[in-house]
Amino acid sequence: AERVVRLCVLDEFAAITLVRPLEQIADWSGSGWGGVCYQLSADRKVLLVIGVFSGLVTPAQSSWHPRRGEAYAQRMVRRACRGVVGLIPARCYTDHSHFALDAVAPEADHTIIRWVADITMDGSVILNLSCRACHYADGLSRHDQEHREMMRYQAFAIRELTIDQLLDEGDDGHGPVPFSIPSQA
């Protein structure tokens, strides 16, 4: 199951000429993968999010080595982003320094070599974030099946609300507010 949210419009000319390239951050965890594709605004002060992508992994995939999982996440986000914007090259950032090395290592796992070829086929490059965290992608990769089912339930529950319930300020303090920030956040 994958999730795709399109948020902004890509400036294709700036991306192709690398004046403001398309950039991607992806991450993998034991429960899923996630990532964000973005481009800087024309004034270079704001990140314009082109797409937010995430998906769950199978129990077999959750036992993968982190290098393989990171490669999988990069590949899945790259493919999802291509589905939105086409074959425009991107700078693919990873917080896993060994994966950036695997991208050019001849002794790497054959699957990883194929995935790297898939990621870089349009001119994209894989870059290391140099010990910085992938905060944009970390949260997306950590949602498990239980969280997804809770969000699906709440999406259906909104259909049953009246306008008075939607506009209620919620000052009664009884019970959970269904569309608020959860307590664990």
Tab-separated table of C-alpha atoms in Angstrom:
chain	number	residue	atom	x	y	z
A	1	ALA	CA	0.000	0.000	0.000
A	2	GLU	CA	1.402	3.353	-1.002
A	3	ARG	CA	0.407	6.897	-0.240
A	4	VAL	CA	0.990	9.798	-2.625
A	5	VAL	CA	0.247	13.444	-1.857
A	6	ARG	CA	0.963	16.085	-4.510
A	7	LEU	CA	1.462	19.514	-3.001
A	8	CYS	CA	3.262	21.966	-5.366
A	9	VAL	CA	4.056	22.410	-9.030
A	10	LEU	CA	7.593	21.722	-10.222
A	11	ASP	CA	9.483	24.404	-12.140
A	12	GLU	CA	10.647	21.991	-14.834
A	13	PHE	CA	12.994	24.409	-16.610
A	14	ALA	CA	14.849	25.214	-13.375
A	15	ALA	CA	15.021	21.505	-12.487
A	16	ILE	CA	16.346	20.372	-15.876
A	17	THR	CA	18.936	23.167	-16.097
A	18	LEU	CA	19.933	22.468	-12.457
A	19	VAL	CA	19.371	26.098	-11.471
A	20	ARG	CA	17.027	24.725	-8.793
A	21	PRO	CA	17.299	20.941	-9.062
A	22	LEU	CA	14.701	18.460	-7.920
A	23	GLU	CA	15.800	16.954	-4.615
A	24	GLN	CA	14.697	13.848	-2.751
A	25	ILE	CA	15.109	12.572	0.786
A	26	ALA	CA	14.131	8.976	1.547
A	27	ASP	CA	14.351	6.739	4.599
A	28	TRP	CA	13.542	3.178	5.594
A	29	SER	CA	12.589	1.591	8.916
A	30	GLY	CA	11.463	-1.850	9.952
A	31	SER	CA	7.841	-0.936	9.298
A	32	GLY	CA	7.972	1.073	6.094
A	33	TRP	CA	9.634	3.467	3.703
A	34	GLY	CA	8.979	7.115	3.083
A	35	GLY	CA	10.314	10.165	1.349
A	36	VAL	CA	9.821	13.685	0.092
A	37	CYS	CA	10.607	15.271	-3.292
A	38	TYR	CA	11.052	19.012	-3.260
A	39	GLN	CA	12.532	22.009	-5.027
A	40	LEU	CA	13.714	25.353	-3.689
A	41	SER	CA	11.519	28.358	-4.396
A	42	ALA	CA	12.753	31.003	-6.828
A	43	ASP	CA	14.015	33.157	-3.939
A	44	ARG	CA	15.737	30.070	-2.447
A	45	LYS	CA	14.112	30.556	0.952
A	46	VAL	CA	11.306	27.989	0.899
A	47	LEU	CA	11.187	24.278	0.127
A	48	LEU	CA	8.371	23.579	-2.322
A	49	VAL	CA	7.205	20.044	-1.658
A	50	ILE	CA	6.377	18.278	-4.923
A	51	GLY	CA	5.311	14.982	-3.375
A	52	VAL	CA	5.243	12.992	-0.154
A	53	PHE	CA	5.444	9.237	-0.616
A	54	SER	CA	5.355	6.296	1.787
A	55	GLY	CA	4.518	2.630	1.985
A	56	LEU	CA	4.617	-0.368	4.281
A	57	VAL	CA	7.077	-3.248	4.065
A	58	THR	CA	6.368	-6.949	4.430
A	59	PRO	CA	7.627	-8.941	7.439
A	60	ALA	CA	10.375	-10.419	5.222
A	61	GLN	CA	11.446	-6.954	4.083
A	62	SER	CA	11.483	-5.668	7.659
A	63	SER	CA	14.368	-8.048	8.427
A	64	TRP	CA	16.582	-6.653	5.663
A	65	HIS	CA	19.980	-5.158	6.400
A	66	PRO	CA	19.706	-1.347	6.735
A	67	ARG	CA	21.750	-0.837	3.542
A	68	ARG	CA	19.283	-2.845	1.520
A	69	GLY	CA	16.327	-1.136	3.172
A	70	GLU	CA	17.770	2.297	2.446
A	71	ALA	CA	18.303	1.335	-1.201
A	72	TYR	CA	14.718	0.101	-1.387
A	73	ALA	CA	13.377	3.341	0.089
A	74	GLN	CA	15.394	5.471	-2.334
A	75	ARG	CA	14.189	3.368	-5.250
A	76	MET	CA	10.526	3.459	-4.231
A	77	VAL	CA	10.527	7.225	-3.642
A	78	ARG	CA	12.373	7.814	-6.929
A	79	ARG	CA	9.824	5.696	-8.827
A	80	ALA	CA	6.892	7.433	-7.133
A	81	CYS	CA	8.353	10.849	-7.891
A	82	ARG	CA	8.905	9.880	-11.535
A	83	GLY	CA	5.240	8.958	-11.698
A	84	VAL	CA	4.381	12.527	-10.693
A	85	VAL	CA	6.979	14.618	-12.584
A	86	GLY	CA	8.462	12.297	-15.197
A	87	LEU	CA	12.109	11.546	-15.967
A	88	ILE	CA	13.632	14.638	-14.393
A	89	PRO	CA	16.919	13.943	-12.562
A	90	ALA	CA	17.080	14.506	-8.818
A	91	ARG	CA	19.612	14.715	-6.062
A	92	CYS	CA	18.742	11.742	-3.857
A	93	TYR	CA	19.925	12.337	-0.287
A	94	THR	CA	20.505	9.512	2.183
A	95	ASP	CA	21.530	9.555	5.836
A	96	HIS	CA	23.112	6.118	5.420
A	97	SER	CA	26.713	6.787	4.380
A	98	HIS	CA	27.383	3.167	3.409
A	99	PHE	CA	24.574	3.223	0.859
A	100	ALA	CA	26.181	6.179	-0.905
A	101	LEU	CA	29.374	4.077	-1.071
A	102	ASP	CA	27.465	0.993	-2.278
A	103	ALA	CA	26.203	3.033	-5.190
A	104	VAL	CA	29.702	2.903	-6.710
A	105	ALA	CA	31.107	-0.296	-5.121
A	106	PRO	CA	31.564	-3.190	-7.564
A	107	GLU	CA	31.304	-5.779	-4.751
A	108	ALA	CA	27.876	-4.604	-3.583
A	109	ASP	CA	24.854	-6.881	-3.446
A	110	HIS	CA	23.480	-7.527	-6.956
A	111	THR	CA	20.020	-6.362	-5.954
A	112	ILE	CA	21.396	-3.072	-4.668
A	113	ILE	CA	23.357	-2.593	-7.901
A	114	ARG	CA	20.124	-3.031	-9.910
A	115	TRP	CA	18.253	-0.647	-7.619
A	116	VAL	CA	21.013	1.957	-7.890
A	117	ALA	CA	20.835	1.616	-11.679
A	118	ASP	CA	17.083	2.189	-11.494
A	119	ILE	CA	17.523	5.251	-9.266
A	120	THR	CA	20.231	6.836	-11.439
A	121	MET	CA	18.864	5.904	-14.890
A	122	ASP	CA	17.548	9.425	-15.519
A	123	GLY	CA	20.709	11.208	-14.388
A	124	SER	CA	19.828	11.285	-10.700
A	125	VAL	CA	22.694	11.105	-8.199
A	126	ILE	CA	22.857	9.615	-4.705
A	127	LEU	CA	24.409	11.913	-2.119
A	128	ASN	CA	25.246	11.490	1.565
A	129	LEU	CA	23.828	13.943	4.095
A	130	SER	CA	27.047	13.702	6.147
A	131	CYS	CA	25.616	12.628	9.517
A	132	ARG	CA	22.558	14.864	9.305
A	133	ALA	CA	19.167	13.330	9.889
A	134	CYS	CA	16.499	12.836	7.223
A	135	HIS	CA	13.743	14.412	9.311
A	136	TYR	CA	11.471	14.937	6.314
A	137	ALA	CA	11.486	11.215	5.556
A	138	ASP	CA	11.964	9.675	9.011
A	139	GLY	CA	8.396	10.123	10.194
A	140	LEU	CA	6.933	8.837	6.941
A	141	SER	CA	8.857	5.569	7.171
A	142	ARG	CA	7.845	4.855	10.769
A	143	HIS	CA	4.078	4.499	10.371
A	144	ASP	CA	3.023	0.906	10.867
A	145	GLN	CA	-0.144	-0.933	9.851
A	146	GLU	CA	-1.897	-0.026	13.116
A	147	HIS	CA	-1.372	3.698	12.465
A	148	ARG	CA	-2.562	3.342	8.881
A	149	GLU	CA	-5.766	1.563	10.014
A	150	MET	CA	-6.411	4.265	12.634
A	151	MET	CA	-6.063	6.991	9.985
A	152	ARG	CA	-8.342	5.084	7.599
A	153	TYR	CA	-10.986	4.734	10.336
A	154	GLN	CA	-10.830	8.450	11.131
A	155	ALA	CA	-11.104	9.366	7.452
A	156	PHE	CA	-14.365	7.400	7.245
A	157	ALA	CA	-15.590	8.752	10.602
A	158	ILE	CA	-15.534	12.329	9.310
A	159	ARG	CA	-18.364	11.503	6.901
A	160	GLU	CA	-20.721	10.977	9.842
A	161	LEU	CA	-20.004	14.329	11.516
A	162	THR	CA	-22.450	17.202	11.337
A	163	ILE	CA	-21.404	20.787	10.664
A	164	ASP	CA	-21.999	21.616	14.331
A	165	GLN	CA	-19.610	18.861	15.392
A	166	LEU	CA	-16.991	20.043	12.913
A	167	LEU	CA	-17.226	23.643	14.123
A	168	ASP	CA	-17.351	22.692	17.813
A	169	GLU	CA	-14.426	24.188	19.687
A	170	GLY	CA	-14.028	21.040	21.753
A	171	ASP	CA	-13.969	22.781	25.120
A	172	ASP	CA	-16.027	20.081	26.846
A	173	GLY	CA	-12.852	18.065	27.503
A	174	HIS	CA	-14.553	14.666	27.366
A	175	GLY	CA	-12.822	11.962	25.335
A	176	PRO	CA	-10.356	12.181	22.496
A	177	VAL	CA	-10.599	14.701	19.689
A	178	PRO	CA	-10.548	12.485	16.573
A	179	PHE	CA	-8.582	14.754	14.223
A	180	SER	CA	-6.041	16.276	16.584
A	181	ILE	CA	-2.374	15.588	17.179
A	182	PRO	CA	-2.071	12.220	18.977
A	183	SER	CA	-0.649	12.079	22.494
A	184	GLN	CA	2.505	10.268	21.360
A	185	ALA	CA	3.480	13.063	18.946
